[in-house]
Amino acid sequence: MIKGKDIIVVGIQAWDIEIGSNCKNIALEFAKNNRVLYVNPPMVRSTMRKDKHKESIQKRIKIKNGLAPDIVEIGANLWNLYPKNVAESINWIGSQAIFKILNKRNARLYTDNIKSAAARLRFKDVILFNDSSMFLGLHLRKFLQPDIYVYYMRDYLVKVPYWQKHGERLEPEVVKDADVLTTNSEFFSEFGLQYNSHSYMVGQGCDVSHFSDEDDTIKIPDEFKNIPKPVIGYVGSLTTLRLDIELLEHMANKRKDWSIVLVGPEDDDFKNSDLHNLSNVYFLGRKNESELPNYVKGFDVAMNPQLSNNLTIGNYPRKIDEYLAMGKPIIATKTKAMEMFRDCVYLGQSKEEYITLTEKALTENAPELENKRINFAKSHTWTNNVQAIYGAIIKASKHRIKWA
């Protein structure tokens, strides 16, 4: 446990982002026993011009012009900083020399705002927690001079086009510069060990209370009444960057007695795929987040048919915990990150294994297995996750800092 400290959290997601965020959950947990300043990424000039009609950008322009406060109190011990200074968009710049100059300038302006806010809040002896901000992160130690610098890896962002051009070169430098690297998968912790001996897998938090059906109040939607059982289902974005269309087609063609149910928005490749021509494949479309447990309850087997590629190999899919929280048998693609689930999830590597393991999941499901899955999901709380982060910080810095 770390208590009574001042923690600055920076990252690549603003507090007012509409989707779930590891970084926000971690900050909330930090704030239970410490003072926390959550810093939004700086507003980018090109975005300010392009999206100036959006409410979120108008808010940031007001803050930039001094017409609204830059620090907002979110709750006890927790503040959110909207940096006033505007950053330049540099990720597509070809010249490393020009990128280096502008990146340092962006970092200087960004940290000037952070130092101003930290002084007003009277923060001292700061722990800096950086969630994947690899460009600005290169200069954060030098400009902010934190007592402890923690870098957090949770996605293979350097394989995403936005980050790839410069990130593959810079992220190892940021990892090397940090006092400790914390990650949510063994894949990333092994990657980090190449550059930093204090590289630790701290797991992943997940609020699965939304998916708890212990009082049997979650109801299966009427859409399932006309869908023959067994139902093999997936909830989430249907994107060919991460999901295997050929695998889904194979399953539907080989087992026409199975209903393949896909819940979520489709990208163009999914919209144009042969899956739409198969009578036992059902696309139920985008649903509100609050409705997703109802759809998962309608599945006999839940699945995560990921491709095995640079985007997914180290990815910790939250949906696995959500499926487990409802006690569902699960078939998923075997990756390094999924090994921690091997006792509760059927892991396949080939089309044939997916068929065989799905059959096994259907035939051997039992109440005791459902309870085992539910209890495993419950262990992945944000409290446990942050306790592991604290442990990594203390282990990495105990030679120079005495912890209470």
mmCIF file of C-alpha atoms in Angstrom:
data_model
loop_
_atom_site.group_PDB
_atom_site.id
_atom_site.type_symbol
_atom_site.label_atom_id
_atom_site.label_comp_id
_atom_site.label_asym_id
_atom_site.label_seq_id
_atom_site.Cartn_x
_atom_site.Cartn_y
_atom_site.Cartn_z
ATOM 1 C CA MET A 1 0.000 0.000 0.000
ATOM 2 C CA ILE A 2 1.171 3.542 -0.796
ATOM 3 C CA LYS A 3 -0.548 6.261 1.232
ATOM 4 C CA GLY A 4 -0.339 10.011 1.653
ATOM 5 C CA LYS A 5 1.595 10.665 -1.557
ATOM 6 C CA ASP A 6 1.047 13.130 -4.399
ATOM 7 C CA ILE A 7 0.564 11.340 -7.726
ATOM 8 C CA ILE A 8 0.409 12.941 -11.173
ATOM 9 C CA VAL A 9 -1.241 10.776 -13.828
ATOM 10 C CA VAL A 10 -0.634 11.529 -17.512
ATOM 11 C CA GLY A 11 -1.722 9.515 -20.502
ATOM 12 C CA ILE A 12 -3.307 9.418 -23.926
ATOM 13 C CA GLN A 13 -6.955 9.651 -22.834
ATOM 14 C CA ALA A 14 -8.720 12.700 -21.430
ATOM 15 C CA TRP A 15 -10.901 12.356 -18.352
ATOM 16 C CA ASP A 16 -14.030 13.233 -20.358
ATOM 17 C CA ILE A 17 -13.470 10.446 -22.894
ATOM 18 C CA GLU A 18 -16.677 8.533 -23.601
ATOM 19 C CA ILE A 19 -15.218 5.020 -23.533
ATOM 20 C CA GLY A 20 -13.813 3.027 -20.617
ATOM 21 C CA SER A 21 -10.274 3.801 -19.571
ATOM 22 C CA ASN A 22 -7.750 1.834 -17.517
ATOM 23 C CA CYS A 23 -6.011 5.064 -16.631
ATOM 24 C CA LYS A 24 -9.152 6.661 -15.149
ATOM 25 C CA ASN A 25 -9.931 3.566 -13.082
ATOM 26 C CA ILE A 26 -6.373 3.468 -11.776
ATOM 27 C CA ALA A 27 -6.476 7.185 -10.894
ATOM 28 C CA LEU A 28 -9.707 6.703 -8.955
ATOM 29 C CA GLU A 29 -8.101 3.873 -7.015
ATOM 30 C CA PHE A 30 -4.945 5.926 -6.345
ATOM 31 C CA ALA A 31 -7.128 8.727 -4.958
ATOM 32 C CA LYS A 32 -8.528 6.529 -2.181
ATOM 33 C CA ASN A 33 -5.286 6.975 -0.252
ATOM 34 C CA ASN A 34 -3.329 9.686 -2.100
ATOM 35 C CA ARG A 35 -3.781 13.075 -3.721
ATOM 36 C CA VAL A 36 -4.029 12.689 -7.492
ATOM 37 C CA LEU A 37 -3.807 15.129 -10.408
ATOM 38 C CA TYR A 38 -5.120 13.544 -13.615
ATOM 39 C CA VAL A 39 -3.719 15.431 -16.612
ATOM 40 C CA ASN A 40 -5.542 15.388 -19.947
ATOM 41 C CA PRO A 41 -3.420 15.183 -23.107
ATOM 42 C CA PRO A 42 -2.765 18.647 -24.560
ATOM 43 C CA MET A 43 -5.149 19.977 -27.182
ATOM 44 C CA VAL A 44 -3.608 19.603 -30.646
ATOM 45 C CA ARG A 45 -3.753 22.638 -32.930
ATOM 46 C CA SER A 46 -4.991 20.701 -35.982
ATOM 47 C CA THR A 47 -7.782 19.128 -33.902
ATOM 48 C CA MET A 48 -8.718 22.527 -32.467
ATOM 49 C CA ARG A 49 -9.210 23.873 -35.986
ATOM 50 C CA LYS A 50 -10.940 20.813 -37.439
ATOM 51 C CA ASP A 51 -13.293 20.106 -34.536
ATOM 52 C CA LYS A 52 -13.866 23.607 -33.184
ATOM 53 C CA HIS A 53 -17.645 23.082 -33.452
ATOM 54 C CA LYS A 54 -17.535 20.212 -30.927
ATOM 55 C CA GLU A 55 -18.534 20.960 -27.353
ATOM 56 C CA SER A 56 -15.432 19.284 -25.908
ATOM 57 C CA ILE A 57 -13.112 21.415 -28.079
ATOM 58 C CA GLN A 58 -15.064 24.612 -27.346
ATOM 59 C CA LYS A 59 -14.547 23.876 -23.655
ATOM 60 C CA ARG A 60 -10.805 23.529 -24.163
ATOM 61 C CA ILE A 61 -10.640 26.752 -26.201
ATOM 62 C CA LYS A 62 -12.328 28.612 -23.331
ATOM 63 C CA ILE A 63 -9.759 27.174 -20.910
ATOM 64 C CA LYS A 64 -6.933 28.106 -23.290
ATOM 65 C CA ASN A 65 -8.231 31.693 -23.401
ATOM 66 C CA GLY A 66 -8.578 31.895 -19.621
ATOM 67 C CA LEU A 67 -12.396 31.946 -19.695
ATOM 68 C CA ALA A 68 -12.763 28.743 -17.654
ATOM 69 C CA PRO A 69 -10.639 27.134 -14.917
ATOM 70 C CA ASP A 70 -7.971 24.676 -16.029
ATOM 71 C CA ILE A 71 -8.201 22.596 -12.821
ATOM 72 C CA VAL A 72 -11.470 20.817 -12.054
ATOM 73 C CA GLU A 73 -12.047 18.979 -8.784
ATOM 74 C CA ILE A 74 -13.508 15.566 -9.609
ATOM 75 C CA GLY A 75 -13.816 14.215 -6.095
ATOM 76 C CA ALA A 76 -12.016 13.773 -2.810
ATOM 77 C CA ASN A 77 -8.240 13.894 -3.429
ATOM 78 C CA LEU A 78 -8.725 13.957 -7.224
ATOM 79 C CA TRP A 79 -8.325 16.848 -9.673
ATOM 80 C CA ASN A 80 -8.387 17.002 -13.481
ATOM 81 C CA LEU A 81 -6.072 19.364 -15.380
ATOM 82 C CA TYR A 82 -6.927 20.721 -18.840
ATOM 83 C CA PRO A 83 -3.569 21.973 -20.201
ATOM 84 C CA LYS A 84 -3.851 25.502 -21.610
ATOM 85 C CA ASN A 85 -0.968 25.269 -24.052
ATOM 86 C CA VAL A 86 -1.638 23.892 -27.532
ATOM 87 C CA ALA A 87 0.520 21.096 -28.976
ATOM 88 C CA GLU A 88 1.445 20.520 -32.603
ATOM 89 C CA SER A 89 0.486 17.303 -34.392
ATOM 90 C CA ILE A 90 3.794 15.629 -35.193
ATOM 91 C CA ASN A 91 3.188 11.884 -35.511
ATOM 92 C CA TRP A 92 3.285 11.905 -39.343
ATOM 93 C CA ILE A 93 6.421 14.038 -39.673
ATOM 94 C CA GLY A 94 9.034 12.169 -41.727
ATOM 95 C CA SER A 95 12.142 13.999 -40.544
ATOM 96 C CA GLN A 96 13.404 12.700 -37.211
ATOM 97 C CA ALA A 97 15.254 15.971 -36.617
ATOM 98 C CA ILE A 98 12.133 18.111 -37.035
ATOM 99 C CA PHE A 99 10.070 15.636 -35.000
ATOM 100 C CA LYS A 100 12.644 15.794 -32.195
ATOM 101 C CA ILE A 101 12.515 19.607 -32.031
ATOM 102 C CA LEU A 102 8.707 19.827 -32.062
ATOM 103 C CA ASN A 103 8.261 16.928 -29.647
ATOM 104 C CA LYS A 104 10.548 18.610 -27.120
ATOM 105 C CA ARG A 105 8.648 21.878 -27.575
ATOM 106 C CA ASN A 106 5.307 20.090 -27.040
ATOM 107 C CA ALA A 107 6.672 18.462 -23.897
ATOM 108 C CA ARG A 108 8.021 21.762 -22.546
ATOM 109 C CA LEU A 109 4.655 23.525 -22.988
ATOM 110 C CA TYR A 110 2.787 20.547 -21.534
ATOM 111 C CA THR A 111 4.978 20.275 -18.457
ATOM 112 C CA ASP A 112 4.804 24.040 -17.864
ATOM 113 C CA ASN A 113 1.041 23.599 -17.408
ATOM 114 C CA ILE A 114 1.530 20.573 -15.145
ATOM 115 C CA LYS A 115 4.099 22.346 -12.961
ATOM 116 C CA SER A 116 1.782 25.330 -12.590
ATOM 117 C CA ALA A 117 -1.115 23.117 -11.485
ATOM 118 C CA ALA A 118 1.067 21.055 -9.144
ATOM 119 C CA ALA A 119 2.336 24.252 -7.488
ATOM 120 C CA ARG A 120 -1.201 25.567 -6.978
ATOM 121 C CA LEU A 121 -2.229 22.243 -5.428
ATOM 122 C CA ARG A 122 1.006 22.213 -3.380
ATOM 123 C CA PHE A 123 2.078 18.820 -4.672
ATOM 124 C CA LYS A 124 5.538 17.681 -3.639
ATOM 125 C CA ASP A 125 7.710 14.541 -3.837
ATOM 126 C CA VAL A 126 5.612 13.433 -6.797
ATOM 127 C CA ILE A 127 5.052 9.949 -8.192
ATOM 128 C CA LEU A 128 4.540 10.336 -11.948
ATOM 129 C CA PHE A 129 2.384 7.635 -13.575
ATOM 130 C CA ASN A 130 2.491 7.702 -17.377
ATOM 131 C CA ASP A 131 -0.114 5.657 -19.237
ATOM 132 C CA SER A 132 1.430 5.010 -22.664
ATOM 133 C CA SER A 133 2.236 8.627 -23.590
ATOM 134 C CA MET A 134 5.451 7.740 -25.356
ATOM 135 C CA PHE A 135 6.152 10.951 -27.313
ATOM 136 C CA LEU A 136 5.746 13.430 -24.448
ATOM 137 C CA GLY A 137 6.979 10.755 -22.040
ATOM 138 C CA LEU A 138 10.467 11.031 -23.469
ATOM 139 C CA HIS A 139 10.967 14.363 -21.648
ATOM 140 C CA LEU A 140 8.730 14.055 -18.593
ATOM 141 C CA ARG A 141 11.449 12.963 -16.164
ATOM 142 C CA LYS A 142 13.768 15.817 -17.154
ATOM 143 C CA PHE A 143 11.110 18.528 -17.134
ATOM 144 C CA LEU A 144 9.018 17.420 -14.122
ATOM 145 C CA GLN A 145 11.744 15.883 -11.928
ATOM 146 C CA PRO A 146 9.425 13.384 -10.165
ATOM 147 C CA ASP A 147 10.617 11.321 -7.215
ATOM 148 C CA ILE A 148 9.487 8.190 -9.068
ATOM 149 C CA TYR A 149 8.617 7.764 -12.739
ATOM 150 C CA VAL A 150 6.277 4.863 -13.622
ATOM 151 C CA TYR A 151 5.540 3.902 -17.224
ATOM 152 C CA TYR A 152 2.455 1.768 -17.920
ATOM 153 C CA MET A 153 2.019 -0.425 -21.019
ATOM 154 C CA ARG A 154 -1.376 -1.988 -21.745
ATOM 155 C CA ASP A 155 -1.578 -2.098 -25.552
ATOM 156 C CA TYR A 156 0.897 -2.672 -28.362
ATOM 157 C CA LEU A 157 0.420 0.899 -29.546
ATOM 158 C CA VAL A 158 3.613 0.989 -31.586
ATOM 159 C CA LYS A 159 1.915 -1.361 -34.056
ATOM 160 C CA VAL A 160 -0.950 1.132 -34.542
ATOM 161 C CA PRO A 161 -0.248 3.444 -37.532
ATOM 162 C CA TYR A 162 -0.686 6.653 -35.479
ATOM 163 C CA TRP A 163 2.144 5.693 -33.113
ATOM 164 C CA GLN A 164 4.264 3.387 -35.251
ATOM 165 C CA LYS A 165 6.430 5.805 -37.236
ATOM 166 C CA HIS A 166 8.189 7.273 -34.209
ATOM 167 C CA GLY A 167 6.888 5.102 -31.369
ATOM 168 C CA GLU A 168 8.903 2.004 -32.245
ATOM 169 C CA ARG A 169 12.024 4.097 -31.766
ATOM 170 C CA LEU A 170 10.910 6.158 -28.767
ATOM 171 C CA GLU A 171 8.970 3.807 -26.504
ATOM 172 C CA PRO A 172 12.019 1.687 -25.596
ATOM 173 C CA GLU A 173 13.762 4.938 -24.601
ATOM 174 C CA VAL A 174 10.857 5.902 -22.341
ATOM 175 C CA VAL A 175 10.828 2.421 -20.776
ATOM 176 C CA LYS A 176 14.576 2.685 -20.143
ATOM 177 C CA ASP A 177 14.189 6.129 -18.564
ATOM 178 C CA ALA A 178 11.431 5.056 -16.143
ATOM 179 C CA ASP A 179 12.104 3.794 -12.627
ATOM 180 C CA VAL A 180 9.605 1.007 -13.164
ATOM 181 C CA LEU A 181 7.553 -0.440 -15.996
ATOM 182 C CA THR A 182 4.128 -1.844 -15.137
ATOM 183 C CA THR A 183 2.171 -3.881 -17.683
ATOM 184 C CA ASN A 184 -1.086 -5.810 -17.934
ATOM 185 C CA SER A 185 0.383 -8.861 -19.687
ATOM 186 C CA GLU A 186 3.447 -11.085 -19.600
ATOM 187 C CA PHE A 187 4.101 -10.203 -23.242
ATOM 188 C CA PHE A 188 4.700 -6.545 -22.393
ATOM 189 C CA SER A 189 6.674 -7.265 -19.214
ATOM 190 C CA GLU A 190 9.023 -9.536 -21.188
ATOM 191 C CA PHE A 191 9.360 -6.806 -23.813
ATOM 192 C CA GLY A 192 10.197 -4.300 -21.085
ATOM 193 C CA LEU A 193 12.902 -6.462 -19.522
ATOM 194 C CA GLN A 194 15.034 -5.796 -22.596
ATOM 195 C CA TYR A 195 15.322 -2.168 -21.480
ATOM 196 C CA ASN A 196 14.493 -2.018 -17.763
ATOM 197 C CA SER A 197 15.200 -4.618 -15.083
ATOM 198 C CA HIS A 198 12.218 -3.313 -13.094
ATOM 199 C CA SER A 199 9.524 -4.547 -15.480
ATOM 200 C CA TYR A 200 6.494 -6.130 -13.829
ATOM 201 C CA MET A 201 3.212 -7.639 -14.940
ATOM 202 C CA VAL A 202 0.593 -6.188 -12.580
ATOM 203 C CA GLY A 203 -2.503 -7.691 -14.205
ATOM 204 C CA GLN A 204 -5.651 -5.869 -15.133
ATOM 205 C CA GLY A 205 -8.576 -4.398 -13.271
ATOM 206 C CA CYS A 206 -12.139 -4.731 -14.412
ATOM 207 C CA ASP A 207 -15.435 -3.632 -12.873
ATOM 208 C CA VAL A 208 -17.564 -6.713 -13.520
ATOM 209 C CA SER A 209 -20.424 -5.758 -11.205
ATOM 210 C CA HIS A 210 -22.430 -4.709 -14.273
ATOM 211 C CA PHE A 211 -22.197 -8.323 -15.488
ATOM 212 C CA SER A 212 -23.161 -9.968 -12.207
ATOM 213 C CA ASP A 213 -26.282 -12.125 -12.523
ATOM 214 C CA GLU A 214 -26.214 -13.777 -9.124
ATOM 215 C CA ASP A 215 -29.739 -12.550 -8.353
ATOM 216 C CA ASP A 216 -30.990 -13.599 -11.831
ATOM 217 C CA THR A 217 -32.239 -10.119 -12.756
ATOM 218 C CA ILE A 218 -30.573 -9.956 -16.189
ATOM 219 C CA LYS A 219 -33.056 -10.883 -18.923
ATOM 220 C CA ILE A 220 -32.285 -12.383 -22.333
ATOM 221 C CA PRO A 221 -33.523 -10.052 -25.140
ATOM 222 C CA ASP A 222 -36.514 -11.059 -27.252
ATOM 223 C CA GLU A 223 -34.237 -11.214 -30.329
ATOM 224 C CA PHE A 224 -33.015 -14.609 -29.129
ATOM 225 C CA LYS A 225 -36.482 -16.174 -29.317
ATOM 226 C CA ASN A 226 -36.059 -16.811 -33.046
ATOM 227 C CA ILE A 227 -32.416 -17.861 -32.886
ATOM 228 C CA PRO A 228 -31.882 -21.654 -32.626
ATOM 229 C CA LYS A 229 -29.613 -22.992 -29.901
ATOM 230 C CA PRO A 230 -26.787 -23.492 -29.256
ATOM 231 C CA VAL A 231 -25.728 -19.845 -29.540
ATOM 232 C CA ILE A 232 -22.027 -19.065 -29.936
ATOM 233 C CA GLY A 233 -21.732 -15.320 -29.389
ATOM 234 C CA TYR A 234 -19.485 -12.284 -29.389
ATOM 235 C CA VAL A 235 -20.026 -8.730 -28.106
ATOM 236 C CA GLY A 236 -17.790 -5.854 -29.134
ATOM 237 C CA SER A 237 -16.604 -3.926 -32.170
ATOM 238 C CA LEU A 238 -16.526 -6.080 -35.283
ATOM 239 C CA THR A 239 -13.241 -4.975 -36.816
ATOM 240 C CA THR A 240 -10.962 -6.920 -39.143
ATOM 241 C CA LEU A 241 -7.905 -5.353 -37.479
ATOM 242 C CA ARG A 242 -8.562 -7.665 -34.531
ATOM 243 C CA LEU A 243 -11.132 -10.328 -35.455
ATOM 244 C CA ASP A 244 -10.809 -13.334 -37.765
ATOM 245 C CA ILE A 245 -13.596 -13.315 -40.376
ATOM 246 C CA GLU A 246 -12.336 -16.526 -41.995
ATOM 247 C CA LEU A 247 -12.527 -18.318 -38.658
ATOM 248 C CA LEU A 248 -16.133 -17.195 -38.128
ATOM 249 C CA GLU A 249 -17.062 -18.297 -41.653
ATOM 250 C CA HIS A 250 -15.419 -21.665 -41.031
ATOM 251 C CA MET A 251 -17.354 -22.195 -37.794
ATOM 252 C CA ALA A 252 -20.663 -21.230 -39.397
ATOM 253 C CA ASN A 253 -20.100 -23.465 -42.431
ATOM 254 C CA LYS A 254 -18.814 -26.484 -40.516
ATOM 255 C CA ARG A 255 -21.484 -26.413 -37.837
ATOM 256 C CA LYS A 256 -24.709 -25.258 -39.415
ATOM 257 C CA ASP A 257 -26.542 -26.422 -36.302
ATOM 258 C CA TRP A 258 -24.816 -23.646 -34.341
ATOM 259 C CA SER A 259 -26.047 -20.056 -34.341
ATOM 260 C CA ILE A 260 -23.217 -17.527 -34.566
ATOM 261 C CA VAL A 261 -24.468 -14.299 -32.951
ATOM 262 C CA LEU A 262 -22.428 -11.089 -33.341
ATOM 263 C CA VAL A 263 -23.350 -8.033 -31.277
ATOM 264 C CA GLY A 264 -21.657 -4.736 -32.098
ATOM 265 C CA PRO A 265 -20.866 -2.191 -34.825
ATOM 266 C CA GLU A 266 -19.260 -3.493 -38.032
ATOM 267 C CA ASP A 267 -16.397 -2.093 -40.082
ATOM 268 C CA ASP A 268 -16.656 -2.164 -43.885
ATOM 269 C CA ASP A 269 -14.962 -5.560 -44.248
ATOM 270 C CA PHE A 270 -17.478 -7.159 -41.912
ATOM 271 C CA LYS A 271 -20.364 -5.431 -43.689
ATOM 272 C CA ASN A 272 -19.159 -6.829 -47.023
ATOM 273 C CA SER A 273 -18.228 -10.311 -45.779
ATOM 274 C CA ASP A 274 -19.865 -13.616 -46.722
ATOM 275 C CA LEU A 275 -21.017 -13.905 -43.117
ATOM 276 C CA HIS A 276 -24.081 -11.918 -44.125
ATOM 277 C CA ASN A 277 -24.992 -14.643 -46.608
ATOM 278 C CA LEU A 278 -24.952 -17.463 -44.054
ATOM 279 C CA SER A 279 -28.323 -18.405 -42.579
ATOM 280 C CA ASN A 280 -26.934 -19.330 -39.171
ATOM 281 C CA VAL A 281 -25.059 -16.042 -38.609
ATOM 282 C CA TYR A 282 -26.969 -13.268 -36.867
ATOM 283 C CA PHE A 283 -25.823 -9.646 -36.731
ATOM 284 C CA LEU A 284 -27.684 -7.872 -33.931
ATOM 285 C CA GLY A 285 -25.988 -4.485 -34.343
ATOM 286 C CA ARG A 286 -24.663 -1.880 -31.924
ATOM 287 C CA LYS A 287 -26.138 -1.958 -28.410
ATOM 288 C CA ASN A 288 -25.895 0.366 -25.438
ATOM 289 C CA GLU A 289 -23.257 -0.695 -22.931
ATOM 290 C CA SER A 290 -25.977 -1.193 -20.314
ATOM 291 C CA GLU A 291 -27.624 -3.825 -22.541
ATOM 292 C CA LEU A 292 -24.568 -6.003 -23.159
ATOM 293 C CA PRO A 293 -25.032 -8.314 -20.131
ATOM 294 C CA ASN A 294 -28.480 -9.235 -21.463
ATOM 295 C CA TYR A 295 -26.967 -10.361 -24.757
ATOM 296 C CA VAL A 296 -24.121 -12.273 -23.117
ATOM 297 C CA LYS A 297 -26.723 -14.109 -21.032
ATOM 298 C CA GLY A 298 -28.249 -15.363 -24.278
ATOM 299 C CA PHE A 299 -25.007 -17.097 -25.295
ATOM 300 C CA ASP A 300 -24.358 -20.787 -24.655
ATOM 301 C CA VAL A 301 -20.677 -20.173 -25.394
ATOM 302 C CA ALA A 302 -19.054 -16.726 -25.515
ATOM 303 C CA MET A 303 -16.114 -16.196 -27.826
ATOM 304 C CA ASN A 304 -13.300 -13.826 -28.684
ATOM 305 C CA PRO A 305 -12.181 -14.905 -32.193
ATOM 306 C CA GLN A 306 -9.110 -12.686 -32.390
ATOM 307 C CA LEU A 307 -6.562 -12.736 -35.105
ATOM 308 C CA SER A 308 -3.078 -13.400 -33.825
ATOM 309 C CA ASN A 309 -1.167 -10.306 -34.871
ATOM 310 C CA ASN A 310 0.869 -7.426 -33.477
ATOM 311 C CA LEU A 311 -2.264 -5.653 -32.262
ATOM 312 C CA THR A 312 -3.645 -8.628 -30.328
ATOM 313 C CA ILE A 313 -0.629 -10.619 -29.143
ATOM 314 C CA GLY A 314 -0.214 -8.636 -25.936
ATOM 315 C CA ASN A 315 -3.772 -7.370 -25.648
ATOM 316 C CA TYR A 316 -5.744 -8.005 -22.464
ATOM 317 C CA PRO A 317 -9.383 -8.170 -23.624
ATOM 318 C CA ARG A 318 -11.705 -6.877 -20.896
ATOM 319 C CA LYS A 319 -14.582 -8.780 -22.452
ATOM 320 C CA ILE A 320 -13.065 -12.041 -21.180
ATOM 321 C CA ASP A 321 -13.575 -10.901 -17.588
ATOM 322 C CA GLU A 322 -17.100 -9.779 -18.469
ATOM 323 C CA TYR A 323 -17.931 -13.162 -19.997
ATOM 324 C CA LEU A 324 -16.419 -14.923 -16.981
ATOM 325 C CA ALA A 325 -18.410 -12.749 -14.566
ATOM 326 C CA MET A 326 -21.552 -14.279 -16.065
ATOM 327 C CA GLY A 327 -20.142 -17.786 -15.721
ATOM 328 C CA LYS A 328 -20.097 -18.402 -19.456
ATOM 329 C CA PRO A 329 -17.858 -21.009 -21.090
ATOM 330 C CA ILE A 330 -15.474 -19.148 -23.409
ATOM 331 C CA ILE A 331 -13.505 -20.008 -26.508
ATOM 332 C CA ALA A 332 -10.726 -17.548 -27.382
ATOM 333 C CA THR A 333 -7.571 -17.310 -29.438
ATOM 334 C CA LYS A 334 -4.439 -18.440 -27.636
ATOM 335 C CA THR A 335 -1.978 -15.565 -27.177
ATOM 336 C CA LYS A 336 0.709 -14.713 -24.642
ATOM 337 C CA ALA A 337 -1.678 -12.362 -22.827
ATOM 338 C CA MET A 338 -4.421 -15.020 -22.672
ATOM 339 C CA GLU A 339 -2.231 -17.587 -20.890
ATOM 340 C CA MET A 340 -3.332 -16.226 -17.508
ATOM 341 C CA PHE A 341 -6.876 -17.397 -18.351
ATOM 342 C CA ARG A 342 -5.934 -20.928 -19.378
ATOM 343 C CA ASP A 343 -7.626 -22.558 -16.352
ATOM 344 C CA CYS A 344 -10.972 -20.902 -17.083
ATOM 345 C CA VAL A 345 -11.011 -20.339 -20.862
ATOM 346 C CA TYR A 346 -10.710 -22.732 -23.813
ATOM 347 C CA LEU A 347 -7.780 -21.457 -25.898
ATOM 348 C CA GLY A 348 -7.479 -22.406 -29.551
ATOM 349 C CA GLN A 349 -4.944 -21.634 -32.270
ATOM 350 C CA SER A 350 -6.553 -23.086 -35.405
ATOM 351 C CA LYS A 351 -9.980 -23.246 -37.050
ATOM 352 C CA GLU A 352 -10.197 -26.947 -36.193
ATOM 353 C CA GLU A 353 -9.347 -26.315 -32.542
ATOM 354 C CA TYR A 354 -12.089 -23.695 -32.345
ATOM 355 C CA ILE A 355 -14.627 -26.299 -33.475
ATOM 356 C CA THR A 356 -13.344 -29.006 -31.130
ATOM 357 C CA LEU A 357 -13.037 -26.744 -28.101
ATOM 358 C CA THR A 358 -16.450 -25.158 -28.656
ATOM 359 C CA GLU A 359 -17.967 -28.630 -28.715
ATOM 360 C CA LYS A 360 -16.133 -29.393 -25.471
ATOM 361 C CA ALA A 361 -17.338 -26.138 -23.907
ATOM 362 C CA LEU A 362 -20.939 -27.016 -24.773
ATOM 363 C CA THR A 363 -20.822 -30.562 -23.460
ATOM 364 C CA GLU A 364 -18.886 -30.197 -20.205
ATOM 365 C CA ASN A 365 -20.384 -26.988 -18.819
ATOM 366 C CA ALA A 366 -21.620 -27.377 -15.238
ATOM 367 C CA PRO A 367 -22.569 -25.173 -12.238
ATOM 368 C CA GLU A 368 -19.221 -25.749 -10.520
ATOM 369 C CA LEU A 369 -17.375 -24.529 -13.629
ATOM 370 C CA GLU A 370 -19.637 -21.486 -13.832
ATOM 371 C CA ASN A 371 -18.849 -20.625 -10.197
ATOM 372 C CA LYS A 372 -15.119 -21.048 -10.831
ATOM 373 C CA ARG A 373 -15.307 -18.583 -13.723
ATOM 374 C CA ILE A 374 -17.303 -16.039 -11.713
ATOM 375 C CA ASN A 375 -14.870 -16.163 -8.795
ATOM 376 C CA PHE A 376 -11.888 -15.781 -11.120
ATOM 377 C CA ALA A 377 -13.435 -12.668 -12.676
ATOM 378 C CA LYS A 378 -14.118 -11.210 -9.230
ATOM 379 C CA SER A 379 -10.411 -11.431 -8.400
ATOM 380 C CA HIS A 380 -9.604 -8.928 -11.175
ATOM 381 C CA THR A 381 -10.653 -5.812 -9.273
ATOM 382 C CA TRP A 382 -9.106 -2.373 -9.694
ATOM 383 C CA THR A 383 -8.146 -2.514 -6.018
ATOM 384 C CA ASN A 384 -6.083 -5.666 -6.600
ATOM 385 C CA ASN A 385 -4.613 -4.191 -9.769
ATOM 386 C CA VAL A 386 -3.455 -1.013 -8.034
ATOM 387 C CA GLN A 387 -2.081 -2.990 -5.076
ATOM 388 C CA ALA A 388 0.127 -4.792 -7.603
ATOM 389 C CA ILE A 389 1.190 -1.439 -9.093
ATOM 390 C CA TYR A 390 2.099 -0.212 -5.602
ATOM 391 C CA GLY A 391 4.116 -3.387 -5.045
ATOM 392 C CA ALA A 392 6.065 -2.834 -8.262
ATOM 393 C CA ILE A 393 6.796 0.796 -7.365
ATOM 394 C CA ILE A 394 8.040 -0.118 -3.891
ATOM 395 C CA LYS A 395 10.167 -2.979 -5.188
ATOM 396 C CA ALA A 396 11.774 -0.787 -7.857
ATOM 397 C CA SER A 397 12.537 2.127 -5.543
ATOM 398 C CA LYS A 398 13.142 0.597 -2.107
ATOM 399 C CA HIS A 399 16.918 1.018 -2.512
ATOM 400 C CA ARG A 400 16.527 4.823 -2.460
ATOM 401 C CA ILE A 401 13.160 5.580 -0.864
ATOM 402 C CA LYS A 402 11.931 4.383 2.497
ATOM 403 C CA TRP A 403 8.260 3.498 2.323
ATOM 404 C CA ALA A 404 5.936 3.657 5.318
#
